[in-house]
Each structure stands twice: as structure tokens, then as C-alpha cells.
Short mmCIF file of C-alpha atoms and ligand atoms in Angstrom, two decimals:
data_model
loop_
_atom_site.label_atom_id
_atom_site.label_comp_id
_atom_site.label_asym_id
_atom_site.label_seq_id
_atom_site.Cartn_x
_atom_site.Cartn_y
_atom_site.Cartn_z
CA UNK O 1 -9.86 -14.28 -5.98
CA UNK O 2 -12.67 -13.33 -3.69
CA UNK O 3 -14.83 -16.29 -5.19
CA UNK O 4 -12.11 -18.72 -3.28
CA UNK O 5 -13.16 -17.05 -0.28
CA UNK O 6 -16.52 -18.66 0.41
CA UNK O 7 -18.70 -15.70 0.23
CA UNK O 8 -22.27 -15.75 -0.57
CA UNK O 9 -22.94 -14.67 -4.17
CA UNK O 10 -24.72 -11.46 -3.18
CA UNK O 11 -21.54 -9.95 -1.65
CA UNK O 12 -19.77 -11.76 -4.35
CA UNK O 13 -21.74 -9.67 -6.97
CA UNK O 14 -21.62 -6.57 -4.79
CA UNK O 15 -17.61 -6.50 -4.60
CA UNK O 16 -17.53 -7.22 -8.69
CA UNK O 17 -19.74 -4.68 -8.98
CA UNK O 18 -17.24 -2.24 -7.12
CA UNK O 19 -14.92 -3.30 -9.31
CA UNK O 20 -12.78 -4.70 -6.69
CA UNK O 21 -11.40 -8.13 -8.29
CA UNK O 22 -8.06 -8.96 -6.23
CA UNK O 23 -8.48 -9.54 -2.19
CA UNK O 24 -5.88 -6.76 -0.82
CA UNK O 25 -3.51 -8.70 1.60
CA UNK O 26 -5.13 -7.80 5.04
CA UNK O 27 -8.46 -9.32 3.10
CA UNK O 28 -6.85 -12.41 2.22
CA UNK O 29 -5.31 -13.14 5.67
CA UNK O 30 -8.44 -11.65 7.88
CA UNK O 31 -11.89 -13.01 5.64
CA UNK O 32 -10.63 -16.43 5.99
CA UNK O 33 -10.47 -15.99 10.00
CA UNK O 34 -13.36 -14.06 10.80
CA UNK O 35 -15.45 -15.95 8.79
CA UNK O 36 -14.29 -18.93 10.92
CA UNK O 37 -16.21 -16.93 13.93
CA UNK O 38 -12.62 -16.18 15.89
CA UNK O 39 -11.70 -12.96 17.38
CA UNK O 40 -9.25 -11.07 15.64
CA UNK O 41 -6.45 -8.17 15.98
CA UNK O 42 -5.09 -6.45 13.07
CA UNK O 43 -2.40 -4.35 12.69
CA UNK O 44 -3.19 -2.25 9.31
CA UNK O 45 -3.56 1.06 8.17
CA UNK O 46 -6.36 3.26 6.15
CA UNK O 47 -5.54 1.97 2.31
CA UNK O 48 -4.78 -1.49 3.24
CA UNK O 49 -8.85 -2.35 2.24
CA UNK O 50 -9.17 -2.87 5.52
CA UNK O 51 -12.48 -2.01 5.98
CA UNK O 52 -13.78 -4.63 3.36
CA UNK O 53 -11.87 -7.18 5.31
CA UNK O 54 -14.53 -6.91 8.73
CA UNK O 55 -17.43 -5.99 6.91
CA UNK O 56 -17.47 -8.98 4.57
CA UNK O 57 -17.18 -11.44 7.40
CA UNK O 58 -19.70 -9.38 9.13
CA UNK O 59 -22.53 -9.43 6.55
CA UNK O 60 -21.67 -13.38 5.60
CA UNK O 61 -22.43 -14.03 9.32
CA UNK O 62 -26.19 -11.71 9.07
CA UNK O 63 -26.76 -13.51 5.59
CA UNK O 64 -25.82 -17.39 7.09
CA UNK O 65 -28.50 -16.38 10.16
CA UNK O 66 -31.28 -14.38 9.24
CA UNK O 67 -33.20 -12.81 12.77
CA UNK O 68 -35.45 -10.53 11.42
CA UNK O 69 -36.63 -9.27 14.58
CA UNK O 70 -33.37 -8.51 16.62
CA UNK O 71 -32.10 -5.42 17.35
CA UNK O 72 -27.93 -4.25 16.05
CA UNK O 73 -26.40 -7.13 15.08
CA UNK O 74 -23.42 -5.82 14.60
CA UNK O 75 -21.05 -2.67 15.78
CA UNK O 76 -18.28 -0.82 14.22
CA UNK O 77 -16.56 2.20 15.87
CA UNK O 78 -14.54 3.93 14.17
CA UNK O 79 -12.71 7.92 16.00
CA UNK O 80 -13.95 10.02 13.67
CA UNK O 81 -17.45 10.82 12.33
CA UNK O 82 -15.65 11.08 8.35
CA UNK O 83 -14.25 7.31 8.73
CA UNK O 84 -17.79 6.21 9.96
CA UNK O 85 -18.98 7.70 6.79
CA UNK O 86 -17.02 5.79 5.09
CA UNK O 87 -17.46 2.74 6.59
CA UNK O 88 -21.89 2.88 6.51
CA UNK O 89 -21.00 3.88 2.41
CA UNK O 90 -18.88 0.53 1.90
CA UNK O 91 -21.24 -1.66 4.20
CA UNK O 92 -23.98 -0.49 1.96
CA UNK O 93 -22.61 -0.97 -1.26
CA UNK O 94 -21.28 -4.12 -0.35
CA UNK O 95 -25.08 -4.97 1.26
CA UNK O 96 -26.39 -3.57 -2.15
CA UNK O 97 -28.04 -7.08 -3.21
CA UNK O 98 -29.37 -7.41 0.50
CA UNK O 99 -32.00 -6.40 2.79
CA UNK O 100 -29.37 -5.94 5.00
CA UNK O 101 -29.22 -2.50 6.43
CA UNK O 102 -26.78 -0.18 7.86
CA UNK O 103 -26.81 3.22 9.46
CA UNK O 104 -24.40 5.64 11.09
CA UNK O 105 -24.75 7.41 14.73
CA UNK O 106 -22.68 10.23 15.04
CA UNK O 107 -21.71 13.50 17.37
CA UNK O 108 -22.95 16.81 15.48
CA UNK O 109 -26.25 15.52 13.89
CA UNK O 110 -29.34 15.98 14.87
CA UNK O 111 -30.91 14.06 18.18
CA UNK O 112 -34.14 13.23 17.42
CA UNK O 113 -33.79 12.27 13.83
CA UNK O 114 -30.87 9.69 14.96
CA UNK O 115 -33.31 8.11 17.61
CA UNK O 116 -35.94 7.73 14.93
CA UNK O 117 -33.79 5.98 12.50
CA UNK O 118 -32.24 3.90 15.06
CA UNK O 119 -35.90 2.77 15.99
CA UNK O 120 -35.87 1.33 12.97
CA UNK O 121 -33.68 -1.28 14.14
CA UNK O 122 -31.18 -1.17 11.31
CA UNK O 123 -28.68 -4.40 11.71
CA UNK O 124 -25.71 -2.55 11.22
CA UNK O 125 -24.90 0.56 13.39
CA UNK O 126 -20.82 2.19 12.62
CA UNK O 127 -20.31 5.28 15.10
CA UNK O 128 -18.30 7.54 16.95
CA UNK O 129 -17.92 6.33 20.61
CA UNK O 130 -18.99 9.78 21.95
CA UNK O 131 -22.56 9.54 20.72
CA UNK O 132 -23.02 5.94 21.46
CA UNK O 133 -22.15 5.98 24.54
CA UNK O 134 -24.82 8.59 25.17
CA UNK O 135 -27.81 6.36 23.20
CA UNK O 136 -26.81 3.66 25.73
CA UNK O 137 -27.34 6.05 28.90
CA UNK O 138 -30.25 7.50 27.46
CA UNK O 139 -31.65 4.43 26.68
CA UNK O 140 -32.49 5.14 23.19
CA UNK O 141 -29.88 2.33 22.09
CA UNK O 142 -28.98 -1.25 23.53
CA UNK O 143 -26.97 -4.23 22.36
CA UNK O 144 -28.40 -6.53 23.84
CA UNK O 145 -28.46 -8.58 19.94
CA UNK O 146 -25.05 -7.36 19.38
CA UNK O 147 -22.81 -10.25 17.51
CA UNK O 148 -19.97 -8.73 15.52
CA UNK O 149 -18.03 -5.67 17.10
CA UNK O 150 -15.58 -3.98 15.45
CA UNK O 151 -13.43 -1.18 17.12
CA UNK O 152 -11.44 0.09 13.75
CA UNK O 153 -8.81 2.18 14.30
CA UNK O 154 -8.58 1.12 17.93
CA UNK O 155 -5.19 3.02 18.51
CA UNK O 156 -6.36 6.72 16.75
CA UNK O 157 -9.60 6.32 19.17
CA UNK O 158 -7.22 5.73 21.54
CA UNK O 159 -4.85 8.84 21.34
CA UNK O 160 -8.00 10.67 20.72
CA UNK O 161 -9.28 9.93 24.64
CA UNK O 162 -11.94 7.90 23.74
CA UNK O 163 -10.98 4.68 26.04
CA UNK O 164 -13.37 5.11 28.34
CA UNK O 165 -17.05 5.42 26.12
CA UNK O 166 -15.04 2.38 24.27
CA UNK O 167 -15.07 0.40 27.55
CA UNK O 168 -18.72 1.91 28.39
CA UNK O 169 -19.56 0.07 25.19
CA UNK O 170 -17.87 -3.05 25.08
CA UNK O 171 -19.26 -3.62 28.56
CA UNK O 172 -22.75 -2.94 26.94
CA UNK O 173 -22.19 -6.02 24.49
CA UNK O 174 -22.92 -9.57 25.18
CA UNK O 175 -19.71 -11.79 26.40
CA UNK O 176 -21.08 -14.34 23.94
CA UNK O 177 -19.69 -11.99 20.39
CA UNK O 178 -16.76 -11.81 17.83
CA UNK O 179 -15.01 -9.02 18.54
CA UNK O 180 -12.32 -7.64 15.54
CA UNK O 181 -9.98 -4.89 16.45
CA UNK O 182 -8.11 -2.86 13.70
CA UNK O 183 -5.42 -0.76 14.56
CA UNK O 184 -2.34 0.52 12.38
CA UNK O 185 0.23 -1.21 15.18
CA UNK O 186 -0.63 -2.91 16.93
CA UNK O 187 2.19 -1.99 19.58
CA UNK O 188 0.67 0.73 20.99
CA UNK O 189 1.16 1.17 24.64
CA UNK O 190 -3.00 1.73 26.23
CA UNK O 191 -4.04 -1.10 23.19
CA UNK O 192 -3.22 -4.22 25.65
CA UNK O 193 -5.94 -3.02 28.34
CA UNK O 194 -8.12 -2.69 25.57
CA UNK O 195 -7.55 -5.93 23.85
CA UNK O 196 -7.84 -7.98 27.46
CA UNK O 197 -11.66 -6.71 27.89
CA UNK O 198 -12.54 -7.05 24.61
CA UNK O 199 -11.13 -9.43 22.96
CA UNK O 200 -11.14 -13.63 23.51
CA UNK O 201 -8.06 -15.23 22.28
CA UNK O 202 -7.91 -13.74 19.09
CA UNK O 203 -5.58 -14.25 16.02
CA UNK O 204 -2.95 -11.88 15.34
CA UNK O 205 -2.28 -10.58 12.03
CA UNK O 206 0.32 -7.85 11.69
CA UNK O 207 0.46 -6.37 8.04
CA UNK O 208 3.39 -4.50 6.94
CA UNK O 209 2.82 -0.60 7.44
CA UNK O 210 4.40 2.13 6.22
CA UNK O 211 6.68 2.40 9.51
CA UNK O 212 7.63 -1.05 9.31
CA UNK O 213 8.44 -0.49 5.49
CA UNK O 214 10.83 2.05 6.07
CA UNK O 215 12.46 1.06 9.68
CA UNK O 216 15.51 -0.21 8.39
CA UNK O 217 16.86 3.19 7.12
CA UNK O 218 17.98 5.93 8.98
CA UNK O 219 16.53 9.06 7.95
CA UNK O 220 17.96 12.80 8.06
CA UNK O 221 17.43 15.82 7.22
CA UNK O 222 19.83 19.42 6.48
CA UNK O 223 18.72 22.33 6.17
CA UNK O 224 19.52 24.36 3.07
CA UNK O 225 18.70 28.39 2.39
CA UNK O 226 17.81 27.92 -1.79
CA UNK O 227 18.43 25.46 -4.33
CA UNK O 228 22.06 26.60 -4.63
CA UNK O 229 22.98 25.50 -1.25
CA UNK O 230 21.04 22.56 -1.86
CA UNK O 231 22.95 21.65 -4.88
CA UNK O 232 26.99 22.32 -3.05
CA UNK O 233 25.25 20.05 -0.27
CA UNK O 234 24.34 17.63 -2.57
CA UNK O 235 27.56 17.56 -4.70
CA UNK O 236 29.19 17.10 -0.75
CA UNK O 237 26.98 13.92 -0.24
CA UNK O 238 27.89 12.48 -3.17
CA UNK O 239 31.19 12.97 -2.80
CA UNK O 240 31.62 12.11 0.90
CA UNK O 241 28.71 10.29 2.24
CA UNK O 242 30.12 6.22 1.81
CA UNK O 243 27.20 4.32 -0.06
CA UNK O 244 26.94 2.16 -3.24
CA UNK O 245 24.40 3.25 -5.22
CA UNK O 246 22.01 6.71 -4.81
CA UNK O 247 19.30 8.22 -6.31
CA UNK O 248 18.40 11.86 -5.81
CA UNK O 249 14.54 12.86 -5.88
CA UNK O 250 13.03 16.17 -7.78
CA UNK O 251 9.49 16.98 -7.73
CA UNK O 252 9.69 17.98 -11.66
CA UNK O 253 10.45 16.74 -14.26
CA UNK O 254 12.07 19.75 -15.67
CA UNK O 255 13.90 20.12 -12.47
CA UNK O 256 15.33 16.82 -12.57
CA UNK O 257 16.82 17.28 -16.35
CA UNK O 258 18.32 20.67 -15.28
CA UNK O 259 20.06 19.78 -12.21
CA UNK O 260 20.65 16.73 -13.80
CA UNK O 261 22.32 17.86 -16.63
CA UNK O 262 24.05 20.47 -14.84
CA UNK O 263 25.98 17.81 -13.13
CA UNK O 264 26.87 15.79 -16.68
CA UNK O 265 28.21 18.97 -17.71
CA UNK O 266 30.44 18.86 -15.20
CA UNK O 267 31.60 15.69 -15.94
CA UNK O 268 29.52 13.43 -13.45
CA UNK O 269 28.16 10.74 -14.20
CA UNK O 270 24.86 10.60 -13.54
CA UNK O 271 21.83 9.44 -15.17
CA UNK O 272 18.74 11.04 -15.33
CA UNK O 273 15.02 9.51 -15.30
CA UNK O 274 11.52 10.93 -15.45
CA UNK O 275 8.01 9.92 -16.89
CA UNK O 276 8.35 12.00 -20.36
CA UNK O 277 11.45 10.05 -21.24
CA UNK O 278 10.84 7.71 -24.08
CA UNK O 279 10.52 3.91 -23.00
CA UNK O 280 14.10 2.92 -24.43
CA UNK O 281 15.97 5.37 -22.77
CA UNK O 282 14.58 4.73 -19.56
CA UNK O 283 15.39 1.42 -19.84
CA UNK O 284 19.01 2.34 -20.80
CA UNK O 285 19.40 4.51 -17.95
CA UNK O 286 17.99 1.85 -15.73
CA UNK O 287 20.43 -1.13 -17.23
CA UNK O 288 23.21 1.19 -16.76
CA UNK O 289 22.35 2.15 -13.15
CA UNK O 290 21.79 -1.64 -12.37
CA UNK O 291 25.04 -2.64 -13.55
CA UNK O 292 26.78 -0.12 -12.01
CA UNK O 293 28.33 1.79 -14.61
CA UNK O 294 25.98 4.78 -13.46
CA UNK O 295 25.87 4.97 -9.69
CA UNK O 296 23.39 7.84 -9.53
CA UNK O 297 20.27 8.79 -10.72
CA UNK O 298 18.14 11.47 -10.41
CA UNK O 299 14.48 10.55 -10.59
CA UNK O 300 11.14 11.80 -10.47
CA UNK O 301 8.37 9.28 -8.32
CA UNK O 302 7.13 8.94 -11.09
CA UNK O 303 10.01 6.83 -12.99
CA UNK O 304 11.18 5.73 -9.49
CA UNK O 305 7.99 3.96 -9.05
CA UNK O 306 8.12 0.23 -8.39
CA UNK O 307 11.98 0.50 -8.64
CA UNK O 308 13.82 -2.46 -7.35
CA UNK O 309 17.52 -1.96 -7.68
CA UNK O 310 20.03 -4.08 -5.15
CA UNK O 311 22.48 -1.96 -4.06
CA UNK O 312 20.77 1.22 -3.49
CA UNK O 313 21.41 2.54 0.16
CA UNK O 314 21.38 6.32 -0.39
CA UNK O 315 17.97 8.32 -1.51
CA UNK O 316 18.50 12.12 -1.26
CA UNK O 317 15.37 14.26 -1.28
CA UNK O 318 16.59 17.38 -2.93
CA UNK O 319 13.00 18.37 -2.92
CA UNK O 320 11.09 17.09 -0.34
CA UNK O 321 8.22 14.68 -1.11
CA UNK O 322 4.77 15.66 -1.31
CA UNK O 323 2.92 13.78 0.47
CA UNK O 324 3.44 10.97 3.29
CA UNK O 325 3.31 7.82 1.03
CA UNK O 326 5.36 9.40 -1.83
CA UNK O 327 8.11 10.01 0.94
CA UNK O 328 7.76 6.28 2.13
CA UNK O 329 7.90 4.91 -1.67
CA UNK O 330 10.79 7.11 -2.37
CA UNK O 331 13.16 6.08 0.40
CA UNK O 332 11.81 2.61 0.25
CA UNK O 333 13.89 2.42 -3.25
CA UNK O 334 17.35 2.16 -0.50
CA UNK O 335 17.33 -0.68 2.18
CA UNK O 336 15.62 -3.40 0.29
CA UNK O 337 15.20 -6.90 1.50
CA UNK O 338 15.47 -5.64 5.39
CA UNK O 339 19.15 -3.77 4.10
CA UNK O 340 20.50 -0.60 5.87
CA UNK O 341 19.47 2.58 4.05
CA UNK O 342 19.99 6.15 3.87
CA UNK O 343 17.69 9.01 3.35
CA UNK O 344 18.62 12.59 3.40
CA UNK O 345 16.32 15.33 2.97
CA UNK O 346 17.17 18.33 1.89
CA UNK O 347 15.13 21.13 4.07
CA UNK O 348 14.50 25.03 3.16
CA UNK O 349 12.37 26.72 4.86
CA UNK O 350 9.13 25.99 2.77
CA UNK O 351 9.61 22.58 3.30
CA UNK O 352 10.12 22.57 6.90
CA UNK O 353 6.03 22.03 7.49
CA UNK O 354 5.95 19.27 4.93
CA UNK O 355 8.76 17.88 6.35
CA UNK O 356 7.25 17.91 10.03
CA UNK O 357 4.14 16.58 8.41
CA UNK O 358 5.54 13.25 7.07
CA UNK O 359 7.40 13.05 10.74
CA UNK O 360 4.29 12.96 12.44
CA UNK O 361 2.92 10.32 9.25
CA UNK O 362 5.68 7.81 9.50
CA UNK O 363 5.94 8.51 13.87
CA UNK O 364 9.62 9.21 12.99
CA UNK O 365 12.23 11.95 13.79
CA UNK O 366 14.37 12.48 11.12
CA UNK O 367 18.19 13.54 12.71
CA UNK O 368 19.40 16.78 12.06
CA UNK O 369 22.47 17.04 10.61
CA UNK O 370 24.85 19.69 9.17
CA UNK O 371 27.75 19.76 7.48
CA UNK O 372 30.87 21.93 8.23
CA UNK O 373 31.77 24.27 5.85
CA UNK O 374 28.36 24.02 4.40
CA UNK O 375 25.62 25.33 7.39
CA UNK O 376 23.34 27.79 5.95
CA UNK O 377 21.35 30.51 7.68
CA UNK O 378 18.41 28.83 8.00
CA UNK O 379 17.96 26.96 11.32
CA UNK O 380 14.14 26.31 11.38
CA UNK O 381 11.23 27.46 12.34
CA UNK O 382 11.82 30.83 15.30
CA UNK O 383 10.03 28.04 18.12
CA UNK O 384 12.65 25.03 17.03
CA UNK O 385 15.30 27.55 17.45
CA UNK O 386 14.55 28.70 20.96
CA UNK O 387 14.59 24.85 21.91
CA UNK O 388 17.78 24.72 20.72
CA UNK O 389 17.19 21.87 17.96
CA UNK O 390 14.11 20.57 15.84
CA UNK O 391 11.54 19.52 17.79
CA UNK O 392 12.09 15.41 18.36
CA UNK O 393 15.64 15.45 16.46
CA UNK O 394 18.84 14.40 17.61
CA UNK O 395 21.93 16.30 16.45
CA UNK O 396 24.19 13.98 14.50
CA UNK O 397 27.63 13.29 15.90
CA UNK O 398 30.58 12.29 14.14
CA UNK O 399 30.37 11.61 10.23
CA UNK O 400 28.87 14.97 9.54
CA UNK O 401 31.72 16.86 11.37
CA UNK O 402 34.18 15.60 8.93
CA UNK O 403 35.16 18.98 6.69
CA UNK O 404 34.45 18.71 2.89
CA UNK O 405 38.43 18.76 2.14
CA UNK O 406 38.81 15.55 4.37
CA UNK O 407 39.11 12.31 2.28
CA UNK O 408 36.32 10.68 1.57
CA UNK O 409 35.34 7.27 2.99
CA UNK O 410 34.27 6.06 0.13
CA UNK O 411 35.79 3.06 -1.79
CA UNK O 412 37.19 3.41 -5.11
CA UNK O 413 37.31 1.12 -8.41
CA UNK O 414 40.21 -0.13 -10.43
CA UNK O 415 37.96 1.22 -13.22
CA UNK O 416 37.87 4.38 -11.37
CA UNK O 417 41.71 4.82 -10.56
CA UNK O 418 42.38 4.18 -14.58
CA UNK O 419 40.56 7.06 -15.64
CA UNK O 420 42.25 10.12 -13.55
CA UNK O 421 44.53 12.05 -15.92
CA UNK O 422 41.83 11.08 -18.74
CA UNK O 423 40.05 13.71 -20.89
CA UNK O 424 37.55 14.67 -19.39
CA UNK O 425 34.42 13.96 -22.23
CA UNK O 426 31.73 16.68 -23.06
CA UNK O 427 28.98 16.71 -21.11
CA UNK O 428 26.35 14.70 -23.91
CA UNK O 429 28.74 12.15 -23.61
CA UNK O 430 29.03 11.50 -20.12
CA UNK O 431 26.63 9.09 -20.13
CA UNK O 432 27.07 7.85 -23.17
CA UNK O 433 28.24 3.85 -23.05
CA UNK O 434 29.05 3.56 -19.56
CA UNK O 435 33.18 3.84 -20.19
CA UNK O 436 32.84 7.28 -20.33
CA UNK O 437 35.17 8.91 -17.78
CA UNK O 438 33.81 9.52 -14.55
CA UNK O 439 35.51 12.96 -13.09
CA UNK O 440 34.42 12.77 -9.12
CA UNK O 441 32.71 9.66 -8.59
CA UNK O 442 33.77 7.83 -6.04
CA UNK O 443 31.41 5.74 -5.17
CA UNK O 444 31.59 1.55 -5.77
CA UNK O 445 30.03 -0.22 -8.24
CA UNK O 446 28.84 -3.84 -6.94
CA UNK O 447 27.49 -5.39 -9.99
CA UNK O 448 23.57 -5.93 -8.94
CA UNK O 449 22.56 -9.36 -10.33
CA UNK O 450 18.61 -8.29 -9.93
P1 AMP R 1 -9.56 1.08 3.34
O1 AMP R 1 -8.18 0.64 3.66
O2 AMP R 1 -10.59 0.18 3.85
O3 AMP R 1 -9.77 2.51 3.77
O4 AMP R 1 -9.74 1.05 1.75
C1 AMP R 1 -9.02 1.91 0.91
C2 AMP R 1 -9.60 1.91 -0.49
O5 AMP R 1 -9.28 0.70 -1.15
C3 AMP R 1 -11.10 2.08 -0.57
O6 AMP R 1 -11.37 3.10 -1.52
C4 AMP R 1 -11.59 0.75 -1.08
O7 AMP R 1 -12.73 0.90 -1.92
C5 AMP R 1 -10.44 0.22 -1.87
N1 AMP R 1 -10.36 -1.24 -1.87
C6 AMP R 1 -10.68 -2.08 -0.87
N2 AMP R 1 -10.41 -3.34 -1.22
C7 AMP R 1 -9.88 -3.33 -2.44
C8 AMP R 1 -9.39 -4.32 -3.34
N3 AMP R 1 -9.40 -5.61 -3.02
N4 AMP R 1 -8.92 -3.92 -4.54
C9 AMP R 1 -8.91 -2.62 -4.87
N5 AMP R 1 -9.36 -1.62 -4.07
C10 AMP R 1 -9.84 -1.96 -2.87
#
């Protein structure tokens, strides 16, 4: 609760107001600090509700010690002029029950009309480094007052060359200031420099981010000409590719019941799971895949959501994701609890810029990998081709190489063994009670205890 947090009632009322009623973690962790006065780093990303985090510590600080009279009291950068947008629309709504005010300096506007609002001597300046830099040498800006800096997304300004106006500026502030620094790692290689000018001491607080979430698995990717191939490289993956437990991804519902009853009808067993199914069935499907008795599903994010299922180690994108953090909730489902996972993701050609997309997201290269017997036509874009492989990726090595008539390394159950030479069962059956024969699966069945 943000009332635990010892705020003052008029950012209290502000935040309710916003409907905001649970502190995010990176608020709970960094409030308590900065309102203690102490220099801070934080490692978290754009979502986290980070930027609530420094500006209610920053406006507790202007309400605890009003100075009418001074100049900007406090500082945030932020690299891009749409983030400092942002930023000045929370600080005021979170200021709302204040006379606190707040006002952004950017590149592209207008000279003249910036320098007469910032005569106004609003308390809270956010900016782009560019254009602040210049107000100092011009002389149309100081910080002399300056008590609360914030450089937000220290590691995007960063890449995006801005080290030196952010040095220009810290040098501009008073020693005598709390300084926060926000970056989504806080490993990046130029942020140390940074942090030893402008930072004293300060805590550390590292939240989880997406890269983190998904470091344990190994992701890979094959490329596929249509759906078809897709489908004979999925059935090989299944087949082949050791693992415990998988679930394969479709971006439709309607997709996912056709290829997934498709592969009933041919006597796998298989379960299927989207948001139209009724309640029950899903949670049928769901017992029967945590007890092992189904050992794959195929899902849309939608029913996938939130899944936590122990044994999981093998998420196949048959369509690619959408977006960034769909991809990262999606393979997130396989190495749980800091396990070894495995994502594969199926490529064709009007996925590949998707697919490079989340790459650059998550800072990952997914391997490229191809399997004999299977290689399409389709090697990538005309550019990747002429390097020879996919820009970043490493060509895969052994497993791959295997043909699809080698035997699988995959373990097999008693269960399993008793049911060759069985009947095979119609297709609406094949999911039936969970005895139901089981015509190619190969995979193992730990019983998951979650
Ligand atoms: P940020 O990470 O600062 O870019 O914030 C991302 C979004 O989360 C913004 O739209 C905020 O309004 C919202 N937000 C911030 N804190 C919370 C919270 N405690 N609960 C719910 N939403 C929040």
C-alpha cells in the first residue's frame, strides 16, 4: 500500500486518484530509499512504474521544504523528447493537489517561448540533454538550486551519444544533491563513468527485466517456406528434440484448434487451449497436461497467460509472437524457477522482421538452426544471405544434424512401451481420459506436483 510508504496525503490522494492502488516492485524497493535522501541506481525498464518511483520521492522532498523563491529544484533527463512528455504528464498529475509545478525543455520547440516559461521558474524541469545543455551555455537556464537529479534511462541516452551534454549537466549541478539514475541494466559498459561523476555511494537495486527473465533458455529459430513446412518441422521437434513437457504457440485461436486437431487425428496426443474454450475444459486440459498424461499443448497467449507448469522446457513458436513482451511471456512458460529451457521459433519469411525486432528487444540472438532432411528454400532476408548467416546468429552444431530417421533421444515410459501394437483410437478420443493410446509420443511424463 502506498499509504505505508510515508507520503504526504496530497500525493497520496493524487496516486488514488490515478487509480494506482498497489506500489509496482521498483516503487516499493526505490520510495523507501530515496525518500531516505540516498543516491540511488536502478536497473528497470519502461513498464516497471518506474517513473512514479523518482518522482514521488522527488515531490515529498519539494513538499517537506517549501523555497518559494529558488530556481529548478529538481532535474529529470530522460533521451527522448516523447519519454519527457511523459514524465512532465505524470509529475503533474501526481503534483495535481500542489502548487508544485513542472515543465518540459525540449529539442524541436520553439526558443523563445521555452525561455519564457522557464523564467517562470517552474520547480520541476524533465528534458532532453541536447536542449539543456544549450539553456546552460546560453545562460537562459542554471542549477544553481538544483536538489534532486534524475538521469532516467541513463543507458538509451547513452547509446544515443548523449554522454557528453549529460556530463555538461551534471557538472552544472551542485555536489551537495541526490542524484537517482534509472537504467534498464544496469551492466552496461559507458554506465560506470557515468555513475562515478554523478553519483555518491548510492544503493543498488536491480529489478528483474525482461532479459534476465528469459536468460536461462536458449532460444532458436528455423526457417520454414509456409505453414506446411512448419507443421513436418514441428511434428520433427516433437518427435526428436529430448524435452519433458512442450507447448506450441498460435496467434489464433482458430489456428490453434486446426493444427491442433489435425494432430489428434493423427493419433497424437495433444491438448489444445485457447480463450473461447469453456472454463471446465480448460481446466481439464490443464490437469491433464500437469500430470503428464498430455505432454503437449498448443496454446494461444491468451490461455498460456500466467501459466505455471513444472516441467515445461520446450515452447515452440509456430507463429511468431507479436510483440516483444508476448514473446518473453510465452517462452517464459519453459525454464521456470532459474530451469534450462527451450524456445524454437518457427521463421517464414514474413516473420523474419518481427523476429529481428524482438532480437533487438530482448538484446538476444536467437541460433539458427536447420534440420536435415527438412531445410526449406527460404534462407532470409537477400543481405543475411550474402553474409553467409543471420545477422548476430550462430549456426547450430551437432543435435540438429541428426537426420529425422535417426532414433530419437528422447526417453520413453513403461506406459508408453504398453501401448504399441494398440488400436490406435479415433481422433475425438485421443484426448479423451488420459489412457488413450498415444501413437508417436515419446516424450516423458514426470508427474509435476505444482
Ligand atoms: P513507467 O514504467 O513509469 O513507464 O510506467 C508504466 C505505466 O504503469 C504507466 O502508465 C503508469 O501510469 C503505470 N503505473 C505506474 N505505477 C503503477 C502502479 N503502482 N500500478 C499500476 N499502474 C502503474
Amino acid at each position: 500500500m502506498f499509504s505505508e510508504l510515508d507520503i504526504n496525503d496530497r500525493i497520496l490522494k493524487a496516486i488514488d486518484q490515478m487509480g494506482i492502488t498497489q506500489p509496482t516492485p521498483v516503487q516499493q524497493e526505490s520510495i523507501p530509499v530515496a525518500l531516505e535522501g540516498k543516491d540511488l541506481l536502478v536497473g528497470a525498464e519502461t513498464g516497471s512504474g518506474k517513473t512514479l518511483a523518482f518522482v514521488v520521492p522527488l515531490l515529498q522532498k519539494l513538499l517537506d521544504t517549501p523555497k518559494p523563491r529558488s530556481g529548478t529544484r529538481g532535474l529529470i533527463l530522460t533521451p527522448t523528447r516523447e519519454l519527457a512528455e511523459q514524465v512532465e504528464n505524470m509529475c503533474a498529475e501526481l503534483a495535481a493537489f500542489t502548487q508544485i509545478q513542472v515543465q518540459s525543455v525540449c529539442g524541436g520547440e520553439n526558443w523563445s517561448n521555452q525561455v519564457a516559461r522557464l523564467r517562470k521558474n517552474p520547480e520541476i524541469l524533465v528534458g532532453t540533454p541536447g536542449r539543456l545543455k544549450e539553456h546552460l551555455e546560453r545562460n537562459t537556464l542554471d542549477f544553481d538550486d538544483l536538489e534532486y537529479l534524475v538521469l532516467d534511462e541513463a543507458d538509451r541516452m547513452l547509446d544515443m551519444g548523449f554522454k557528453d551534454e549529460m556530463s555538461f549537466i551534471i557538472d552544472a549541478c551542485p555536489t551537495e544533491r541526490q542524484t537517482l539514475l534509472l537504467s534498464a541494466t544496469l551492466n552496461h559498459s559507458k554506465l560506470q563513468s557515468l555513475i562515478n561523476v554523478g553519483l555518491k555511494k548510492p544503493v543498488r537495486l536491480q529489478l528483474a527485466t525482461a532479459q534476465d527473465a528469459v536468460e536461462t533458455i536458449t532460444q532458436q529459430m528455423i526457417l520454414a517456406d509456409h505453414p506446411g513446412h512448419k507443421e513436418k518441422i514441428l511434428l520433427w521437434l516433437l518427435d526428436n528434440e529430448e524435452h519433458e513437457k512442450g507447448i506450441i504457440f498460435c496467434n489464433t485461436r482458430a489456428f490453434a484448434e486446426q493444427l491442433g486437431t489435425k494432430l489428434q487425428r493423427e493419433g497424437r496426443r495433444i491438448g489444445i487451449l485457447h480463450g473461447e474454450m469453456e472454463q471446465p475444459e480448460r481446466k481439464r486440459i490443464l490437469q491433464l497436461f500437469r500430470d503428464g498424461r498430455i505432454n503437449h499443448l498448443i496454446a494461444t497467449d491468451v490461455a498460456a497467460r500466467g501459466l505455471d507448469i513444472e516441467g515445461v522446457d520446450l515452447v515452440i513458436n509456430f507463429d511468431m509472437a507479436r510483440k516483444g513482451d508476448e514473446y518473453v511471456h510465452r517462452i517464459g512458460r519453459s525454464g521456470r524457477q532459474g530451469r534450462k529451457g527451450l524456445a524454437i521459433n518457427l521463421i517464414m519469411s514474413n516473420e523474419w522482421n518481427l523476429s529481428a525486432t524482438i532480437q533487438r528487444y530482448l538484446k538476444v540472438t536467437f541460433e539458427m538452426r536447420s534440420i536435415a532432411g527438412l531445410k526449406g528454400h527460404y534462407k532470409g532476408p537477400e543481405k543475411v544471405r550474402k553474409n553467409g548467416r543471420a545477422a548476430g546468429t550462430k549456426k547450430r552444431k551437432e543435435s540438429d544434424k541428426r537426420k529425422s530417421s535417426d532414433k530419437p533421444k528422447v526417453k520413453q515410459r513403461a506406459r508408453d512401451k504398453k501401448d504399441i501394437g494398440k488400436r490406435r483410437q479415433p481422433a475425438a478420443a485421443a484426448l479423451g481420459d488420459g489412457n488413450a493410446p498415444m501413437m508417436r509420443r515419446k516424450t516423458t511424463g514426470l508427474d509435476p506436483n505444482d
